[in-house]
Amino acid sequence: MVLQQNKPITIWGKASVGERVSVQFAGQEKTTFADENGKWAIVLKPLKASSTESEMTISGKNVIKLEHILVGEVWLCSGQSNMEYTMRKNSKVKRPNIAIENPVDELEFAKNPQIRIFLVNRKELIKPDSLHCGWSIAKDSALRSFSAAAYFFSKELHKNLNVPIGMISSAIPGSRIEPWISEEAFAESAYFKGQKVEGEPAKFYTPMIKPLVPFALKGFLWYQGETNCFLKETTEYSQKLTTLINSWRKAWDDKKLAFNFVQIAPHNYSDAKGKLVITRETLPEFREAQTNVLKLPNTGMIISTDLVDSIKDIHPSYKWEIGRRLALVALNQDYGMRNIVASGPIFKKAKVKGTKIYLTFDGIGTGLISKDGKKLSDFQLAGEDGNFVNAEATLKDNKVILSSPQVSKPVKLRFAWDEAAQPNLFNQEGLPARPFRTNL
């Protein structure tokens, strides 16, 4: 397995009541006694990254030896099917036109012993496993069943940090967000306190997240939301994701744990037949709810508007790019590599000059571009009547200039405000602009 560097490391377990337990690892030896419930825990001092395998010895009435341990960076990945999406599926998707190692063929050359993976099995994790048999090197059959987004994240991280990477994947296809949040967290939330929360709270948190506490981590990756988008949630989802983030950080007793997530991709949600009337604006409104969570410290979000071949497919391929973009955010925000461009264009402000509107952006990198060389797409303006029309959009000096002969006095502006929108505004680093709307 991999242990987290530069943080206290908790080793815990069960023994007979009062039993003396000692832990030896990396030159440290500590001793404790099991409490009246037979529980014990020992905290090792922070460790430096190590690519050399070490052995941990845990001694009581019996002796447990854990071998092949590295020290580096550890991340927990969770969500629904797009996070669970396996490397086996990744090997069968449409091949991108890439001259170097093709990510579709990754299983053929993934053999880096410095990347270790642990796939959470909800039936197995809650059972005692003193030998931690779930850990594997990221290759062969273990990798075939592992999250593609999580793996490609780890590959990019290792390339830049050159320390061992440990990835824990705990995801369930089709899951809403509520099962990943404990009932206590909802009860303590100012927003949900006293409410009956639908969606089976704690169903997956209890068997698939809670047993991992307090295994030391650098942070979390989250790829979920499609199921809640079908429920037409906006503010409720912002509050639920905020509750999840705060409660997971509280469980690990670390308010600064990184939490980076994926803004969900284009999909034809409005084709759904059900009690709720879903429109083409349901998805952008849901994305807005995701974006609002960035108000929390140590959070990051990537955009995926360009990573679909068909909006009918709720499981787009390109998981290698999802993982890479998540890694860019982590490297920039969580590892202090500010020279790495981690975001595409993010709307900053609009200035009206006569009949034209000048937009400035953060996240321009080395410059704004039209990815396909065509006119900028998916900008819309509305006057006081509230009717949006497509705007002419041009690029000049890293500003976007908008106008429309149909709107003499614009009061509203929006970008990529449609479930099928795949806009072409990017920065030169190849990262897409974030959807937004604003009043002028």
Short mmCIF file of C-alpha atoms in Angstrom, two decimals:
data_model
loop_
_atom_site.label_atom_id
_atom_site.label_comp_id
_atom_site.label_asym_id
_atom_site.label_seq_id
_atom_site.Cartn_x
_atom_site.Cartn_y
_atom_site.Cartn_z
CA MET A 1 0.00 0.00 0.00
CA VAL A 2 0.92 3.68 0.04
CA LEU A 3 0.89 5.83 3.17
CA GLN A 4 0.44 9.60 3.04
CA GLN A 5 3.63 11.63 3.40
CA ASN A 6 4.04 14.64 5.70
CA LYS A 7 1.02 13.86 7.87
CA PRO A 8 0.62 11.91 11.13
CA ILE A 9 -0.24 8.29 10.26
CA THR A 10 -2.88 6.53 12.32
CA ILE A 11 -2.63 2.74 12.57
CA TRP A 12 -5.67 1.19 14.23
CA GLY A 13 -7.36 -2.10 14.91
CA LYS A 14 -8.87 -4.45 17.46
CA ALA A 15 -7.37 -6.69 20.13
CA SER A 16 -8.33 -8.22 23.44
CA VAL A 17 -9.34 -5.72 26.12
CA GLY A 18 -6.18 -4.35 27.71
CA GLU A 19 -3.89 -6.11 25.24
CA ARG A 20 -0.53 -4.43 24.66
CA VAL A 21 0.00 -3.54 21.00
CA SER A 22 3.11 -2.13 19.37
CA VAL A 23 3.75 -0.85 15.86
CA GLN A 24 7.17 -0.70 14.19
CA PHE A 25 7.68 1.18 10.95
CA ALA A 26 10.32 3.38 9.31
CA GLY A 27 12.47 3.62 12.43
CA GLN A 28 9.54 4.37 14.72
CA GLU A 29 8.15 2.09 17.41
CA LYS A 30 5.09 3.00 19.44
CA THR A 31 3.02 1.08 22.00
CA THR A 32 -0.53 1.33 23.31
CA PHE A 33 -3.19 -0.79 24.99
CA ALA A 34 -6.59 -1.84 23.66
CA ASP A 35 -9.45 -0.03 25.39
CA GLU A 36 -12.53 -1.50 27.09
CA ASN A 37 -14.04 -2.16 23.64
CA GLY A 38 -10.92 -3.83 22.33
CA LYS A 39 -10.08 -0.88 20.09
CA TRP A 40 -6.61 0.57 19.77
CA ALA A 41 -4.88 3.25 17.70
CA ILE A 42 -1.31 4.43 17.33
CA VAL A 43 -0.22 7.62 15.59
CA LEU A 44 3.14 7.60 13.83
CA LYS A 45 5.03 10.83 13.23
CA PRO A 46 4.86 12.25 9.69
CA LEU A 47 6.95 10.35 7.15
CA LYS A 48 8.92 11.54 4.13
CA ALA A 49 8.10 10.13 0.71
CA SER A 50 9.85 6.85 0.01
CA SER A 51 9.94 4.76 -3.16
CA THR A 52 11.67 1.97 -1.29
CA GLU A 53 9.34 -0.74 -0.01
CA SER A 54 9.25 -1.11 3.76
CA GLU A 55 7.70 -3.52 6.24
CA MET A 56 5.39 -2.69 9.14
CA THR A 57 5.22 -4.99 12.14
CA ILE A 58 2.19 -4.91 14.45
CA SER A 59 2.72 -6.97 17.59
CA GLY A 60 0.34 -8.08 20.30
CA LYS A 61 -0.52 -11.63 21.29
CA ASN A 62 0.04 -12.33 17.61
CA VAL A 63 2.23 -10.61 15.00
CA ILE A 64 1.07 -9.06 11.71
CA LYS A 65 3.60 -8.09 9.07
CA LEU A 66 2.54 -5.73 6.29
CA GLU A 67 5.04 -5.72 3.42
CA HIS A 68 5.75 -3.66 0.28
CA ILE A 69 4.69 -0.31 1.82
CA LEU A 70 5.59 2.95 0.09
CA VAL A 71 5.13 6.53 1.29
CA GLY A 72 3.77 9.23 -1.01
CA GLU A 73 0.41 10.78 -1.89
CA VAL A 74 -2.97 9.15 -1.23
CA TRP A 75 -6.32 10.19 -2.74
CA LEU A 76 -9.83 8.83 -2.22
CA CYS A 77 -12.09 8.88 -5.30
CA SER A 78 -15.86 8.53 -5.13
CA GLY A 79 -19.11 9.16 -6.97
CA GLN A 80 -21.29 7.30 -9.45
CA SER A 81 -20.73 5.42 -12.70
CA ASN A 82 -18.44 7.92 -14.41
CA MET A 83 -16.00 7.57 -11.51
CA GLU A 84 -16.51 3.81 -11.31
CA TYR A 85 -15.98 3.55 -15.14
CA THR A 86 -13.25 0.92 -15.40
CA MET A 87 -10.01 0.65 -17.30
CA ARG A 88 -11.51 -2.42 -18.96
CA LYS A 89 -14.19 -0.18 -20.52
CA ASN A 90 -11.54 2.40 -21.35
CA SER A 91 -9.74 -0.13 -23.53
CA LYS A 92 -12.83 -0.50 -25.77
CA VAL A 93 -13.67 3.13 -26.53
CA LYS A 94 -13.12 5.01 -29.79
CA ARG A 95 -9.38 5.49 -30.32
CA PRO A 96 -8.18 9.09 -30.23
CA ASN A 97 -5.70 10.20 -32.88
CA ILE A 98 -2.64 10.30 -30.65
CA ALA A 99 0.83 9.54 -31.97
CA ILE A 100 2.41 8.68 -28.63
CA GLU A 101 1.19 6.01 -26.18
CA ASN A 102 -2.53 5.79 -26.82
CA PRO A 103 -4.62 5.96 -23.60
CA VAL A 104 -6.96 3.30 -24.99
CA ASP A 105 -4.00 0.89 -24.88
CA GLU A 106 -2.99 1.88 -21.34
CA LEU A 107 -3.57 -1.61 -19.93
CA GLU A 108 -0.81 -2.93 -22.20
CA PHE A 109 1.90 -0.70 -20.77
CA ALA A 110 0.66 0.22 -17.27
CA LYS A 111 3.23 -1.42 -15.04
CA ASN A 112 4.43 1.37 -12.73
CA PRO A 113 5.07 -0.20 -9.29
CA GLN A 114 5.00 3.30 -7.77
CA ILE A 115 1.23 3.57 -8.37
CA ARG A 116 -0.86 1.45 -6.01
CA ILE A 117 -4.64 1.00 -6.10
CA PHE A 118 -7.34 -0.13 -3.67
CA LEU A 119 -10.83 -0.87 -4.99
CA VAL A 120 -13.47 -0.66 -2.26
CA ASN A 121 -15.86 -3.59 -2.15
CA ARG A 122 -18.81 -2.57 0.02
CA LYS A 123 -19.33 -6.14 1.25
CA GLU A 124 -15.66 -6.71 2.05
CA LEU A 125 -14.47 -3.38 3.45
CA ILE A 126 -16.50 -3.65 6.65
CA LYS A 127 -14.95 -7.06 7.42
CA PRO A 128 -11.65 -7.10 9.32
CA ASP A 129 -8.70 -7.66 6.97
CA SER A 130 -5.50 -7.48 8.96
CA LEU A 131 -3.35 -8.06 5.88
CA HIS A 132 -4.91 -5.34 3.69
CA CYS A 133 -5.15 -7.70 0.74
CA GLY A 134 -7.10 -5.17 -1.33
CA TRP A 135 -4.00 -3.17 -2.30
CA SER A 136 -2.42 -3.89 -5.70
CA ILE A 137 0.10 -2.42 -8.10
CA ALA A 138 -1.77 -0.58 -10.86
CA LYS A 139 -1.52 -3.21 -13.58
CA ASP A 140 -3.13 -6.34 -15.05
CA SER A 141 -6.41 -7.67 -13.63
CA ALA A 142 -6.47 -5.30 -10.65
CA LEU A 143 -6.20 -2.27 -12.93
CA ARG A 144 -8.76 -3.61 -15.40
CA SER A 145 -11.41 -3.37 -12.67
CA PHE A 146 -10.26 0.02 -11.38
CA SER A 147 -11.53 3.54 -12.06
CA ALA A 148 -10.09 4.95 -15.29
CA ALA A 149 -10.42 8.58 -14.17
CA ALA A 150 -8.67 7.79 -10.88
CA TYR A 151 -5.87 5.88 -12.61
CA PHE A 152 -5.12 8.57 -15.18
CA PHE A 153 -5.15 11.13 -12.35
CA SER A 154 -2.51 9.09 -10.52
CA LYS A 155 -0.39 8.73 -13.66
CA GLU A 156 -0.27 12.50 -14.23
CA LEU A 157 0.38 13.13 -10.54
CA HIS A 158 3.27 10.68 -10.45
CA LYS A 159 4.80 12.17 -13.61
CA ASN A 160 4.93 15.60 -11.96
CA LEU A 161 5.62 14.74 -8.31
CA ASN A 162 7.80 11.64 -8.79
CA VAL A 163 6.62 10.11 -5.51
CA PRO A 164 4.49 6.98 -4.95
CA ILE A 165 0.77 7.48 -5.49
CA GLY A 166 -1.98 5.52 -3.74
CA MET A 167 -5.52 5.65 -5.13
CA ILE A 168 -8.61 4.38 -3.30
CA SER A 169 -11.75 4.10 -5.43
CA SER A 170 -15.15 3.87 -3.73
CA ALA A 171 -17.94 4.48 -6.25
CA ILE A 172 -21.37 3.07 -7.11
CA PRO A 173 -23.02 3.38 -10.56
CA GLY A 174 -26.29 5.31 -10.59
CA SER A 175 -25.88 6.57 -7.04
CA ARG A 176 -27.38 9.83 -5.83
CA ILE A 177 -25.28 12.01 -3.55
CA GLU A 178 -27.38 11.37 -0.42
CA PRO A 179 -26.15 7.78 0.25
CA TRP A 180 -22.59 9.11 0.48
CA ILE A 181 -23.50 11.41 3.38
CA SER A 182 -24.05 10.22 6.94
CA GLU A 183 -27.38 10.78 8.69
CA GLU A 184 -25.51 12.68 11.40
CA ALA A 185 -24.13 15.10 8.82
CA PHE A 186 -27.60 15.90 7.51
CA ALA A 187 -28.88 16.30 11.08
CA GLU A 188 -26.06 18.75 11.89
CA SER A 189 -26.46 20.76 8.69
CA ALA A 190 -28.09 24.17 9.17
CA TYR A 191 -29.87 23.70 5.83
CA PHE A 192 -31.18 20.14 6.34
CA LYS A 193 -31.62 20.10 10.12
CA GLY A 194 -35.08 18.83 10.99
CA GLN A 195 -35.84 17.75 7.42
CA LYS A 196 -36.47 14.23 6.22
CA VAL A 197 -33.90 13.73 3.48
CA GLU A 198 -34.86 11.37 0.66
CA GLY A 199 -32.39 9.19 -1.23
CA GLU A 200 -31.23 6.74 1.46
CA PRO A 201 -28.65 8.79 3.40
CA ALA A 202 -25.64 6.81 4.68
CA LYS A 203 -26.39 3.73 2.53
CA PHE A 204 -22.93 3.86 0.95
CA TYR A 205 -21.19 6.12 3.45
CA THR A 206 -21.46 3.56 6.23
CA PRO A 207 -19.96 0.53 4.41
CA MET A 208 -17.70 2.30 1.88
CA ILE A 209 -16.36 5.56 3.35
CA LYS A 210 -16.56 5.36 7.14
CA PRO A 211 -14.31 2.26 7.42
CA LEU A 212 -11.55 4.20 5.62
CA VAL A 213 -11.43 6.82 8.41
CA PRO A 214 -8.81 7.81 9.64
CA PHE A 215 -6.47 6.44 6.90
CA ALA A 216 -4.35 9.52 6.11
CA LEU A 217 -5.16 11.20 2.79
CA LYS A 218 -4.18 14.22 0.71
CA GLY A 219 -7.74 14.69 -0.51
CA PHE A 220 -10.81 13.54 -2.42
CA LEU A 221 -11.90 13.34 -6.04
CA TRP A 222 -15.65 13.44 -6.74
CA TYR A 223 -17.40 12.59 -10.03
CA GLN A 224 -21.15 12.50 -9.48
CA GLY A 225 -24.28 14.46 -10.19
CA GLU A 226 -26.03 12.97 -13.20
CA THR A 227 -28.65 11.21 -11.05
CA ASN A 228 -29.38 14.37 -9.06
CA CYS A 229 -29.55 16.39 -12.27
CA PHE A 230 -32.37 14.09 -13.42
CA LEU A 231 -34.10 15.15 -10.17
CA LYS A 232 -33.82 18.78 -11.32
CA GLU A 233 -31.87 19.86 -8.24
CA THR A 234 -30.12 23.20 -7.94
CA THR A 235 -29.70 24.83 -4.50
CA GLU A 236 -30.44 21.48 -2.85
CA TYR A 237 -27.49 19.90 -4.63
CA SER A 238 -25.15 22.74 -3.67
CA GLN A 239 -26.16 22.22 -0.05
CA LYS A 240 -25.81 18.43 -0.25
CA LEU A 241 -22.35 18.60 -1.80
CA THR A 242 -21.33 21.21 0.78
CA THR A 243 -22.60 18.90 3.53
CA LEU A 244 -20.66 15.97 2.06
CA ILE A 245 -17.42 17.95 1.85
CA ASN A 246 -17.68 19.37 5.36
CA SER A 247 -18.66 16.04 6.89
CA TRP A 248 -15.90 14.05 5.19
CA ARG A 249 -13.34 16.62 6.28
CA LYS A 250 -14.74 16.44 9.81
CA ALA A 251 -14.55 12.63 9.79
CA TRP A 252 -10.85 12.83 8.89
CA ASP A 253 -10.39 15.71 11.34
CA ASP A 254 -8.79 17.89 8.66
CA LYS A 255 -10.63 20.99 7.43
CA LYS A 256 -8.02 21.53 4.72
CA LEU A 257 -8.37 18.22 2.86
CA ALA A 258 -8.49 18.91 -0.87
CA PHE A 259 -11.80 18.25 -2.63
CA ASN A 260 -11.76 18.38 -6.44
CA PHE A 261 -14.67 17.41 -8.65
CA VAL A 262 -15.97 17.14 -12.21
CA GLN A 263 -18.65 19.40 -13.62
CA ILE A 264 -20.89 16.98 -15.50
CA ALA A 265 -20.79 16.72 -19.29
CA PRO A 266 -23.34 17.53 -22.03
CA HIS A 267 -26.22 15.03 -22.17
CA ASN A 268 -29.79 15.03 -23.46
CA TYR A 269 -31.45 15.11 -20.03
CA SER A 270 -34.54 16.75 -21.52
CA ASP A 271 -35.39 13.52 -23.36
CA ALA A 272 -36.16 11.86 -20.02
CA LYS A 273 -39.77 10.80 -19.54
CA GLY A 274 -40.93 11.18 -15.96
CA LYS A 275 -42.89 13.21 -13.46
CA LEU A 276 -40.37 16.05 -13.54
CA VAL A 277 -40.30 18.28 -16.59
CA ILE A 278 -36.64 18.55 -17.55
CA THR A 279 -35.69 21.25 -20.04
CA ARG A 280 -32.56 21.99 -22.03
CA GLU A 281 -31.61 24.44 -19.25
CA THR A 282 -31.82 21.88 -16.43
CA LEU A 283 -28.20 20.79 -16.96
CA PRO A 284 -26.66 24.30 -17.00
CA GLU A 285 -28.67 25.19 -13.90
CA PHE A 286 -27.34 22.06 -12.20
CA ARG A 287 -23.79 22.95 -13.26
CA GLU A 288 -24.30 26.37 -11.70
CA ALA A 289 -25.18 24.59 -8.45
CA GLN A 290 -21.92 22.62 -8.71
CA THR A 291 -19.95 25.82 -9.37
CA ASN A 292 -21.41 27.50 -6.28
CA VAL A 293 -19.68 24.91 -4.08
CA LEU A 294 -16.31 26.40 -5.07
CA LYS A 295 -16.95 29.02 -2.37
CA LEU A 296 -15.63 26.41 0.07
CA PRO A 297 -11.86 26.55 0.64
CA ASN A 298 -9.55 23.98 -0.95
CA THR A 299 -12.04 22.94 -3.63
CA GLY A 300 -11.50 22.71 -7.37
CA MET A 301 -13.61 21.83 -10.41
CA ILE A 302 -12.86 20.80 -13.97
CA ILE A 303 -14.99 21.42 -17.07
CA SER A 304 -15.96 18.60 -19.47
CA THR A 305 -18.08 20.35 -22.11
CA ASP A 306 -15.72 19.14 -24.86
CA LEU A 307 -15.33 15.54 -23.72
CA VAL A 308 -18.33 13.92 -25.42
CA ASP A 309 -18.80 12.27 -28.80
CA SER A 310 -22.57 11.91 -28.39
CA ILE A 311 -24.88 13.72 -25.99
CA LYS A 312 -26.96 10.52 -25.88
CA ASP A 313 -24.14 8.82 -23.95
CA ILE A 314 -24.18 9.66 -20.25
CA HIS A 315 -20.87 7.78 -19.92
CA PRO A 316 -18.53 9.71 -22.22
CA SER A 317 -15.09 8.21 -22.84
CA TYR A 318 -12.09 10.52 -22.55
CA LYS A 319 -11.57 9.44 -18.93
CA TRP A 320 -7.85 9.93 -19.51
CA GLU A 321 -8.50 13.64 -19.99
CA ILE A 322 -10.83 13.80 -16.97
CA GLY A 323 -8.06 12.32 -14.84
CA ARG A 324 -5.42 14.60 -16.34
CA ARG A 325 -7.49 17.75 -15.74
CA LEU A 326 -8.20 16.73 -12.15
CA ALA A 327 -4.46 16.25 -11.71
CA LEU A 328 -3.75 19.72 -13.13
CA VAL A 329 -6.06 21.22 -10.48
CA ALA A 330 -4.40 19.20 -7.73
CA LEU A 331 -0.89 20.10 -8.89
CA ASN A 332 -1.74 23.80 -9.11
CA GLN A 333 -3.90 24.23 -6.00
CA ASP A 334 -2.88 21.44 -3.64
CA TYR A 335 0.80 21.05 -4.48
CA GLY A 336 1.59 24.71 -5.14
CA MET A 337 2.72 24.32 -8.76
CA ARG A 338 1.33 27.71 -9.82
CA ASN A 339 3.13 27.55 -13.17
CA ILE A 340 0.75 24.76 -14.25
CA VAL A 341 -2.36 26.10 -15.99
CA ALA A 342 -5.21 24.21 -14.33
CA SER A 343 -8.29 26.01 -15.61
CA GLY A 344 -9.85 27.17 -18.82
CA PRO A 345 -11.37 30.66 -19.20
CA ILE A 346 -13.55 31.73 -16.23
CA PHE A 347 -15.81 34.75 -16.67
CA LYS A 348 -14.54 37.74 -14.69
CA LYS A 349 -16.55 40.82 -15.74
CA ALA A 350 -18.56 42.40 -18.53
CA LYS A 351 -18.34 46.00 -19.67
CA VAL A 352 -20.96 47.55 -21.95
CA LYS A 353 -19.67 50.08 -24.50
CA GLY A 354 -22.42 51.28 -26.80
CA THR A 355 -23.91 48.29 -28.57
CA LYS A 356 -20.98 46.00 -27.71
CA ILE A 357 -20.11 44.06 -24.57
CA TYR A 358 -16.50 43.36 -23.64
CA LEU A 359 -15.88 40.26 -21.54
CA THR A 360 -12.72 39.61 -19.56
CA PHE A 361 -11.72 36.23 -18.16
CA ASP A 362 -9.46 34.61 -15.64
CA GLY A 363 -7.79 31.34 -16.63
CA ILE A 364 -6.61 32.64 -19.99
CA GLY A 365 -3.27 30.84 -19.72
CA THR A 366 -1.07 32.00 -22.59
CA GLY A 367 -4.08 33.28 -24.51
CA LEU A 368 -7.70 32.69 -25.51
CA ILE A 369 -8.49 30.84 -28.73
CA SER A 370 -11.32 29.38 -30.74
CA LYS A 371 -10.46 25.70 -30.55
CA ASP A 372 -11.74 24.89 -34.02
CA GLY A 373 -10.81 28.22 -35.60
CA LYS A 374 -14.47 29.08 -36.22
CA LYS A 375 -16.54 31.92 -34.76
CA LEU A 376 -17.01 31.67 -31.01
CA SER A 377 -20.16 29.74 -30.19
CA ASP A 378 -22.81 29.52 -27.48
CA PHE A 379 -22.91 33.14 -26.30
CA GLN A 380 -26.42 34.57 -25.91
CA LEU A 381 -27.86 37.96 -25.01
CA ALA A 382 -31.31 39.07 -23.86
CA GLY A 383 -32.96 42.45 -23.55
CA GLU A 384 -35.57 43.51 -21.03
CA ASP A 385 -38.07 41.10 -22.63
CA GLY A 386 -35.92 38.20 -21.38
CA ASN A 387 -35.75 36.51 -24.78
CA PHE A 388 -32.26 35.19 -25.46
CA VAL A 389 -30.74 35.29 -28.94
CA ASN A 390 -27.41 34.08 -30.22
CA ALA A 391 -24.73 36.76 -30.04
CA GLU A 392 -21.90 37.51 -32.44
CA ALA A 393 -18.72 36.84 -30.52
CA THR A 394 -15.20 37.78 -31.55
CA LEU A 395 -11.82 37.57 -29.85
CA LYS A 396 -9.48 40.52 -29.49
CA ASP A 397 -6.61 41.00 -27.05
CA ASN A 398 -7.85 38.07 -24.92
CA LYS A 399 -11.26 39.68 -24.57
CA VAL A 400 -14.53 38.40 -26.02
CA ILE A 401 -16.58 41.10 -27.73
CA LEU A 402 -20.32 40.44 -28.03
CA SER A 403 -23.04 42.12 -30.04
CA SER A 404 -26.43 41.40 -31.57
CA PRO A 405 -28.53 43.52 -33.96
CA GLN A 406 -31.60 41.94 -32.31
CA VAL A 407 -30.78 43.25 -28.83
CA SER A 408 -30.22 47.02 -28.72
CA LYS A 409 -30.07 47.18 -24.93
CA PRO A 410 -28.82 43.87 -23.48
CA VAL A 411 -29.51 43.19 -19.80
CA LYS A 412 -28.65 39.48 -19.56
CA LEU A 413 -25.79 37.34 -20.84
CA ARG A 414 -25.22 33.61 -20.78
CA PHE A 415 -22.69 31.13 -22.15
CA ALA A 416 -23.07 27.42 -22.88
CA TRP A 417 -26.55 27.56 -21.38
CA ASP A 418 -27.91 24.46 -23.08
CA GLU A 419 -27.54 20.77 -22.33
CA ALA A 420 -26.01 20.12 -25.79
CA ALA A 421 -23.60 23.08 -25.79
CA GLN A 422 -20.02 22.18 -26.65
CA PRO A 423 -18.51 25.67 -26.98
CA ASN A 424 -15.20 26.40 -28.68
CA LEU A 425 -13.79 29.08 -26.34
CA PHE A 426 -10.58 27.64 -24.88
CA ASN A 427 -7.20 28.80 -23.71
CA GLN A 428 -4.08 27.82 -25.62
CA GLU A 429 -3.39 25.13 -23.03
CA GLY A 430 -6.45 23.27 -24.37
CA LEU A 431 -8.83 23.82 -21.46
CA PRO A 432 -12.46 24.84 -22.12
CA ALA A 433 -14.33 27.85 -20.75
CA ARG A 434 -16.66 27.42 -17.78
CA PRO A 435 -20.42 27.88 -18.49
CA PHE A 436 -21.97 30.92 -16.79
CA ARG A 437 -24.77 33.46 -16.81
CA THR A 438 -24.91 37.02 -15.49
CA ASN A 439 -26.92 40.20 -15.48
CA LEU A 440 -25.43 43.25 -17.16
#
